[in-house]
PDB file of C-alpha atoms and ligand atoms in Angstrom:
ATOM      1  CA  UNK Y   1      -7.696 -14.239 -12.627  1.00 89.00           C
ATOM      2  CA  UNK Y   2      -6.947 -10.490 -13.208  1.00 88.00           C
ATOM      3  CA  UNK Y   3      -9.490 -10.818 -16.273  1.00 86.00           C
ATOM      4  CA  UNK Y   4     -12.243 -11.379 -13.617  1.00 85.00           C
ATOM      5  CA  UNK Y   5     -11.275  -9.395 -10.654  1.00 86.00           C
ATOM      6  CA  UNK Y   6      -9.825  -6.744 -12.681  1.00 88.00           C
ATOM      7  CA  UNK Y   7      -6.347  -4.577 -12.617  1.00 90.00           C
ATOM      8  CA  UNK Y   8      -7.637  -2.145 -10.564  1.00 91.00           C
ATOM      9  CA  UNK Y   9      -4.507  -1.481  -7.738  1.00 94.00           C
ATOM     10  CA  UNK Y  10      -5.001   0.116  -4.094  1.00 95.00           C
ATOM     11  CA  UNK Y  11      -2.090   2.060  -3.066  1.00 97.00           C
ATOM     12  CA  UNK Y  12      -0.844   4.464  -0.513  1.00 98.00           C
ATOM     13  CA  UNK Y  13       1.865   6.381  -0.279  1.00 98.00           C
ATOM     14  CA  UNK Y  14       5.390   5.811   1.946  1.00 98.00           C
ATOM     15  CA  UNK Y  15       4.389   8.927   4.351  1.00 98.00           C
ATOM     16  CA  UNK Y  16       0.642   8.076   4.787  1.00 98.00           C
ATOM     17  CA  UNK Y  17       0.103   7.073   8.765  1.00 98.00           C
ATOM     18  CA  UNK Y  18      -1.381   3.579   9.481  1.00 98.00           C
ATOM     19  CA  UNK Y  19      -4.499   5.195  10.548  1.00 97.00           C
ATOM     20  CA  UNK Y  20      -5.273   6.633   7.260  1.00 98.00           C
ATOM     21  CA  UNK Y  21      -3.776   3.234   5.463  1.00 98.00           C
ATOM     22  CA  UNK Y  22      -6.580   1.928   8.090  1.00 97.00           C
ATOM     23  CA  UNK Y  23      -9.089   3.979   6.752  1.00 98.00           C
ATOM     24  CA  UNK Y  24      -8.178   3.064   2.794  1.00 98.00           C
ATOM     25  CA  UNK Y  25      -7.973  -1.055   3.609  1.00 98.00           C
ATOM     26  CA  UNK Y  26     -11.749  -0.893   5.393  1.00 98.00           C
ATOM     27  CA  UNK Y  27     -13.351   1.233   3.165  1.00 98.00           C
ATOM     28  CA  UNK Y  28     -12.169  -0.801   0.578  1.00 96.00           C
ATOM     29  CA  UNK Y  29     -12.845  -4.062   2.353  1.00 96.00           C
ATOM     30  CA  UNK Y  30      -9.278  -5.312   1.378  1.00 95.00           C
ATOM     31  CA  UNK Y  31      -6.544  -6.782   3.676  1.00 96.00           C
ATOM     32  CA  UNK Y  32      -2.936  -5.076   1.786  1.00 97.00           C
ATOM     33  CA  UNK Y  33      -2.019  -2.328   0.042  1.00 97.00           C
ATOM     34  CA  UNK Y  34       0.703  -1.684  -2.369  1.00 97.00           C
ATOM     35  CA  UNK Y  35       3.206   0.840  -1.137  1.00 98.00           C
ATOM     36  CA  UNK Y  36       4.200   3.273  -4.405  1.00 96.00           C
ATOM     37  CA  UNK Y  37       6.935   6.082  -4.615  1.00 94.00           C
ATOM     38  CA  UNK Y  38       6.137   7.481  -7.436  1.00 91.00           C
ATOM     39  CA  UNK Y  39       5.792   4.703 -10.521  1.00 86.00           C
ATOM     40  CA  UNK Y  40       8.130   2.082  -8.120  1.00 89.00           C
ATOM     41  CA  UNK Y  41       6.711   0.035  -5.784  1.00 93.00           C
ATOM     42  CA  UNK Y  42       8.327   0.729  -2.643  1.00 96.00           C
ATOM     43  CA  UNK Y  43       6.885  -1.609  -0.459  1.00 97.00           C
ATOM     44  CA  UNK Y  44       3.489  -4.489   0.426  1.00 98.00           C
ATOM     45  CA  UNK Y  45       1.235  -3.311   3.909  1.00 98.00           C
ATOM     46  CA  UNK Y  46      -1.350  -5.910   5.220  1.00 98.00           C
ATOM     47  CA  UNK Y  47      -3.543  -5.546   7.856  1.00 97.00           C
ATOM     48  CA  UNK Y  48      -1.008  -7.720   9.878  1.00 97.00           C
ATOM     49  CA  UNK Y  49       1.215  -5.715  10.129  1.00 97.00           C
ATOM     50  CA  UNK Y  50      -0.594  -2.841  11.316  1.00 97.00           C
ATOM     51  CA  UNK Y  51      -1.557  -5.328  14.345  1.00 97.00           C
ATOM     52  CA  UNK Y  52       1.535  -6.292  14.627  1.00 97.00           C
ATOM     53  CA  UNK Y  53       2.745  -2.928  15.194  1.00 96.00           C
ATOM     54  CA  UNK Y  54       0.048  -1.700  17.264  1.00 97.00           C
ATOM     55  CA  UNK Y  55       1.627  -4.818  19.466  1.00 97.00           C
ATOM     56  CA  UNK Y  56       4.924  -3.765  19.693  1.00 96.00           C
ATOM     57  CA  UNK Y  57       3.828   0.234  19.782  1.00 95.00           C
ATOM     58  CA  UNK Y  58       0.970   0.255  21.643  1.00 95.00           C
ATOM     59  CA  UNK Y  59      -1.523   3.000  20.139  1.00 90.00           C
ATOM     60  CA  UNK Y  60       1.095   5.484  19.110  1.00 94.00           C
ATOM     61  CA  UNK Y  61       1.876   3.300  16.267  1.00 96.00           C
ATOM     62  CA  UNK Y  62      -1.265   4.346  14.658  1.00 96.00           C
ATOM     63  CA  UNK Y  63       0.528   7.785  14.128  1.00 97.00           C
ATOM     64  CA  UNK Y  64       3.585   6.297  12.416  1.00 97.00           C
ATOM     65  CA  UNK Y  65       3.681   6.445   8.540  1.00 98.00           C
ATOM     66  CA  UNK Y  66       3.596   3.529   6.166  1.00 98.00           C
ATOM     67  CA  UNK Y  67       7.134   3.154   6.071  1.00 97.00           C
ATOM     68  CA  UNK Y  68       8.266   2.195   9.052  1.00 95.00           C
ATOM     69  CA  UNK Y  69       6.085  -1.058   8.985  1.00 95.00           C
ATOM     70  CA  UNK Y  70       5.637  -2.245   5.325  1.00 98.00           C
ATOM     71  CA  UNK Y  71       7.521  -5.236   3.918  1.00 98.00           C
ATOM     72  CA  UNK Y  72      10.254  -3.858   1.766  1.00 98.00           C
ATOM     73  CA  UNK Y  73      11.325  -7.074  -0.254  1.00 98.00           C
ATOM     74  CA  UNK Y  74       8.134  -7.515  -2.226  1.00 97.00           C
ATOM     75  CA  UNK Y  75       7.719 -10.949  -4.308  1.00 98.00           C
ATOM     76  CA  UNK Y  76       5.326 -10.740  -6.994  1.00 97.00           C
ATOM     77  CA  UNK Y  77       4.439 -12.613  -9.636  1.00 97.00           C
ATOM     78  CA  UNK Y  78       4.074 -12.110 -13.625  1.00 96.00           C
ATOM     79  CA  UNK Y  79       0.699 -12.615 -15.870  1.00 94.00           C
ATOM     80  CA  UNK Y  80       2.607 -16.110 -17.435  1.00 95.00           C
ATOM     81  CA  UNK Y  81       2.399 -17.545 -14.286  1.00 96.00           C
ATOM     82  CA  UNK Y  82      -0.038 -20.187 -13.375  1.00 95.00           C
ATOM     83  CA  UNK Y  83      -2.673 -20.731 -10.725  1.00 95.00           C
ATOM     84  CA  UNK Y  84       0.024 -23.040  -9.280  1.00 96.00           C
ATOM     85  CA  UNK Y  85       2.678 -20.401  -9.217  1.00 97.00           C
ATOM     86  CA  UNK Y  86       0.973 -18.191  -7.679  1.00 97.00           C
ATOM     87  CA  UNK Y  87       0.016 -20.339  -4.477  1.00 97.00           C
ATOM     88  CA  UNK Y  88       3.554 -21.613  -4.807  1.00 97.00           C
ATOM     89  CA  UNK Y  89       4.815 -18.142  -4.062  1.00 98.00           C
ATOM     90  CA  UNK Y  90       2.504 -17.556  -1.443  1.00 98.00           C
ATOM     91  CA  UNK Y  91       2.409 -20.668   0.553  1.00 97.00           C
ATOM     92  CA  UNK Y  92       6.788 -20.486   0.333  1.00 97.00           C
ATOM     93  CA  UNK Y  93       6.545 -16.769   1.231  1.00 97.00           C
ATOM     94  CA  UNK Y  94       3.446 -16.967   3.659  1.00 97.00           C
ATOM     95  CA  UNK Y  95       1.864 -14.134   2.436  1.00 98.00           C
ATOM     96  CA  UNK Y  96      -1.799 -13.912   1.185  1.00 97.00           C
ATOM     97  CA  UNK Y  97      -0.914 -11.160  -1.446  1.00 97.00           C
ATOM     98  CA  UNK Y  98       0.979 -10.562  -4.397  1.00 97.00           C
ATOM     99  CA  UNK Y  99       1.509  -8.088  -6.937  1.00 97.00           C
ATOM    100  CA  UNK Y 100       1.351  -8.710 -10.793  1.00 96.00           C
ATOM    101  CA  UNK Y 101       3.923  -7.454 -12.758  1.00 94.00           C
ATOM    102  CA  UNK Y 102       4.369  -7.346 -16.250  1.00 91.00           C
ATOM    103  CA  UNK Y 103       7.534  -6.111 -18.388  1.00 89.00           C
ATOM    104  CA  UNK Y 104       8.066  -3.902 -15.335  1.00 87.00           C
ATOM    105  CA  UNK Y 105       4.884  -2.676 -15.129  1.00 90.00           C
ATOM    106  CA  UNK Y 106       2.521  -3.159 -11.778  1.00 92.00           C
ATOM    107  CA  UNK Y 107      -0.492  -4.571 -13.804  1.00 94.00           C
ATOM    108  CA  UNK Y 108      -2.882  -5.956 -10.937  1.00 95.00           C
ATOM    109  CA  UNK Y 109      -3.138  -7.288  -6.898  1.00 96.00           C
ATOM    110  CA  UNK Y 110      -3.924 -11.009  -6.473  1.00 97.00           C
ATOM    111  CA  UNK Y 111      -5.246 -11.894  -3.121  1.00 96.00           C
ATOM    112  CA  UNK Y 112      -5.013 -15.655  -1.543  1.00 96.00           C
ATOM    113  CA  UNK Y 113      -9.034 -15.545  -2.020  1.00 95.00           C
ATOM    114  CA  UNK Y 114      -8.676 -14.590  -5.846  1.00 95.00           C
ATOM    115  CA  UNK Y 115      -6.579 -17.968  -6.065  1.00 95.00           C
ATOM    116  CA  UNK Y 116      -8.774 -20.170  -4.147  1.00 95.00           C
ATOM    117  CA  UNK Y 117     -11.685 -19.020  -6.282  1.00 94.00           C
ATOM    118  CA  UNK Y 118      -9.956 -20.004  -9.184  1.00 94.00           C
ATOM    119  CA  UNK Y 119      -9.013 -23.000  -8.013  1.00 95.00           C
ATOM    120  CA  UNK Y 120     -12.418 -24.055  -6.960  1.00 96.00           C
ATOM    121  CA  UNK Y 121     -13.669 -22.968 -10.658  1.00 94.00           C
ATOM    122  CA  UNK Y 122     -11.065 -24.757 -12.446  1.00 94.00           C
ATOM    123  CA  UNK Y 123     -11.987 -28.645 -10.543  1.00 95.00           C
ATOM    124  CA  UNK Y 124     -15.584 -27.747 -10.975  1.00 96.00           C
ATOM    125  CA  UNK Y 125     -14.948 -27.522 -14.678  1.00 95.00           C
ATOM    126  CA  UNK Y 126     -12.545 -30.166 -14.537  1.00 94.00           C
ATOM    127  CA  UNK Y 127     -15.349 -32.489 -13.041  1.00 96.00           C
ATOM    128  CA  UNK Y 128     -18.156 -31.811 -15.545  1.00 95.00           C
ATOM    129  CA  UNK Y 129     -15.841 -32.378 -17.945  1.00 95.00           C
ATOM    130  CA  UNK Y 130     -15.106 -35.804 -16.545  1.00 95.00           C
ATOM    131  CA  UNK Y 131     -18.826 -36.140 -15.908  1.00 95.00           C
ATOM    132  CA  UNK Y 132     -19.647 -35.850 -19.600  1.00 95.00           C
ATOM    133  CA  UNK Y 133     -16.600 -38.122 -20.715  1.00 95.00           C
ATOM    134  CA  UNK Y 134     -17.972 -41.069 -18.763  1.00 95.00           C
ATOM    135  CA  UNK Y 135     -21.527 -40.406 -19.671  1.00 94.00           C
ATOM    136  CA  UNK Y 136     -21.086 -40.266 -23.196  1.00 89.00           C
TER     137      UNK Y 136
HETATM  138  P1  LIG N 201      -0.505 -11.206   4.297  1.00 53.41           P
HETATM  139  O1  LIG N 201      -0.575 -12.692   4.534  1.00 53.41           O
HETATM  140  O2  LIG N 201      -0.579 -10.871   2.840  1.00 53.41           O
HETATM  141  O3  LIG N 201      -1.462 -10.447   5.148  1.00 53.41           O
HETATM  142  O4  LIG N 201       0.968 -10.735   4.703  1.00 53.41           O
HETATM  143  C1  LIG N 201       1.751 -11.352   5.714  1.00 53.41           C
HETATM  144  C2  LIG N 201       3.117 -10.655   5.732  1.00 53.41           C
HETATM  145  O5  LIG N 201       3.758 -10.795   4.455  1.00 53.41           O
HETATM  146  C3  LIG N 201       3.078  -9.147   5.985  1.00 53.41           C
HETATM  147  O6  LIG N 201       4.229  -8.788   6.722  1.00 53.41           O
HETATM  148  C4  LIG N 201       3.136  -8.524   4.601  1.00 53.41           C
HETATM  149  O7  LIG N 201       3.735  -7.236   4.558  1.00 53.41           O
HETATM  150  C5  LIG N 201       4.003  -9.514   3.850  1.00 53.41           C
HETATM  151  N1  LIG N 201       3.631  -9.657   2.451  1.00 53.41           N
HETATM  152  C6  LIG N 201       2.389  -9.689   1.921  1.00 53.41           C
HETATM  153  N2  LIG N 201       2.430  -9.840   0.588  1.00 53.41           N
HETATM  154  C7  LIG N 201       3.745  -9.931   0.260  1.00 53.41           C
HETATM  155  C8  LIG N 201       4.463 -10.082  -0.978  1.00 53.41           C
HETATM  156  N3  LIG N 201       3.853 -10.234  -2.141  1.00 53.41           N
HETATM  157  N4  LIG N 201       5.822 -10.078  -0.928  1.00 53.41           N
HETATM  158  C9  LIG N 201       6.472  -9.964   0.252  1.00 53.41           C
HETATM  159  N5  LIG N 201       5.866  -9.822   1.444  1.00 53.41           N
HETATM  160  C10 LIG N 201       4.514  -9.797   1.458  1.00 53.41           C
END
């Protein structure tokens, strides 16, 4: 999956406010970021939880920084793990994001759309291949 979409990671930092993280996620047409300190990953924004805080904060939460709303315990995956994994993680964790990480190293972003893609390609190939077995 990261061979096709490529390893490419949005980030923001800790002290940005949720308007600029705003900015970043629409100009980039993606729904999370990954939250960096430096090389560690501090914590995983989604568009969620901007609304969600705009909810509880009314407008003002716009000016808060990154921080105070990100998800802190971040579960993310490593490049071994399968397509199935993956959704594993996210359907247990109901989340529709998750960072790869290799040997300690943040190598890529997987979004729930990224899996479903791959999912669709894999029983499309798994059907021609069926489709040739019983024709030949
Ligand atoms: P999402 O479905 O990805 O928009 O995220 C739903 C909620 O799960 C939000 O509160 C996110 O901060 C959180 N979240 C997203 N991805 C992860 C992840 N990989 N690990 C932990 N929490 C996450």
């Amino acid at each position: 999956m990261l061979e096709q979409k490529g390893r490419d990671v949005i980030s923001v930092e800790p002290d940005e406010s949720l308007e600029q993280v705003s900015k970043t996620l629409a100009q980039h047409k993606i729904g999370a970021v990954l939250v960096m300190d430096g090389e560690k990953v501090a914590g995983i924004l989604s568009e969620r939880d901007i609304v969600r805080h705009i909810a509880a904060h009314g407008g003002s939460a716009l000016i808060q920084p990154v921080s105070k709303c990100m998800t802190k315990d971040v579960v993310s995956c490593s490049e071994k793990d399968t397509v199935n994994d993956v959704m594993e993680k996210m359907t247990k964790g109901r989340f529709r994001h998750i960072p790869v990480v290799d040997n300690g190293v943040l190598t890529g972003l997987l979004s729930i759309g990224d899996v479903v893609k791959r999912k669709i390609e894999i029983s499309e190939r798994d059907t021609e291949e069926l489709k040739r077995y019983i024709a030949s």
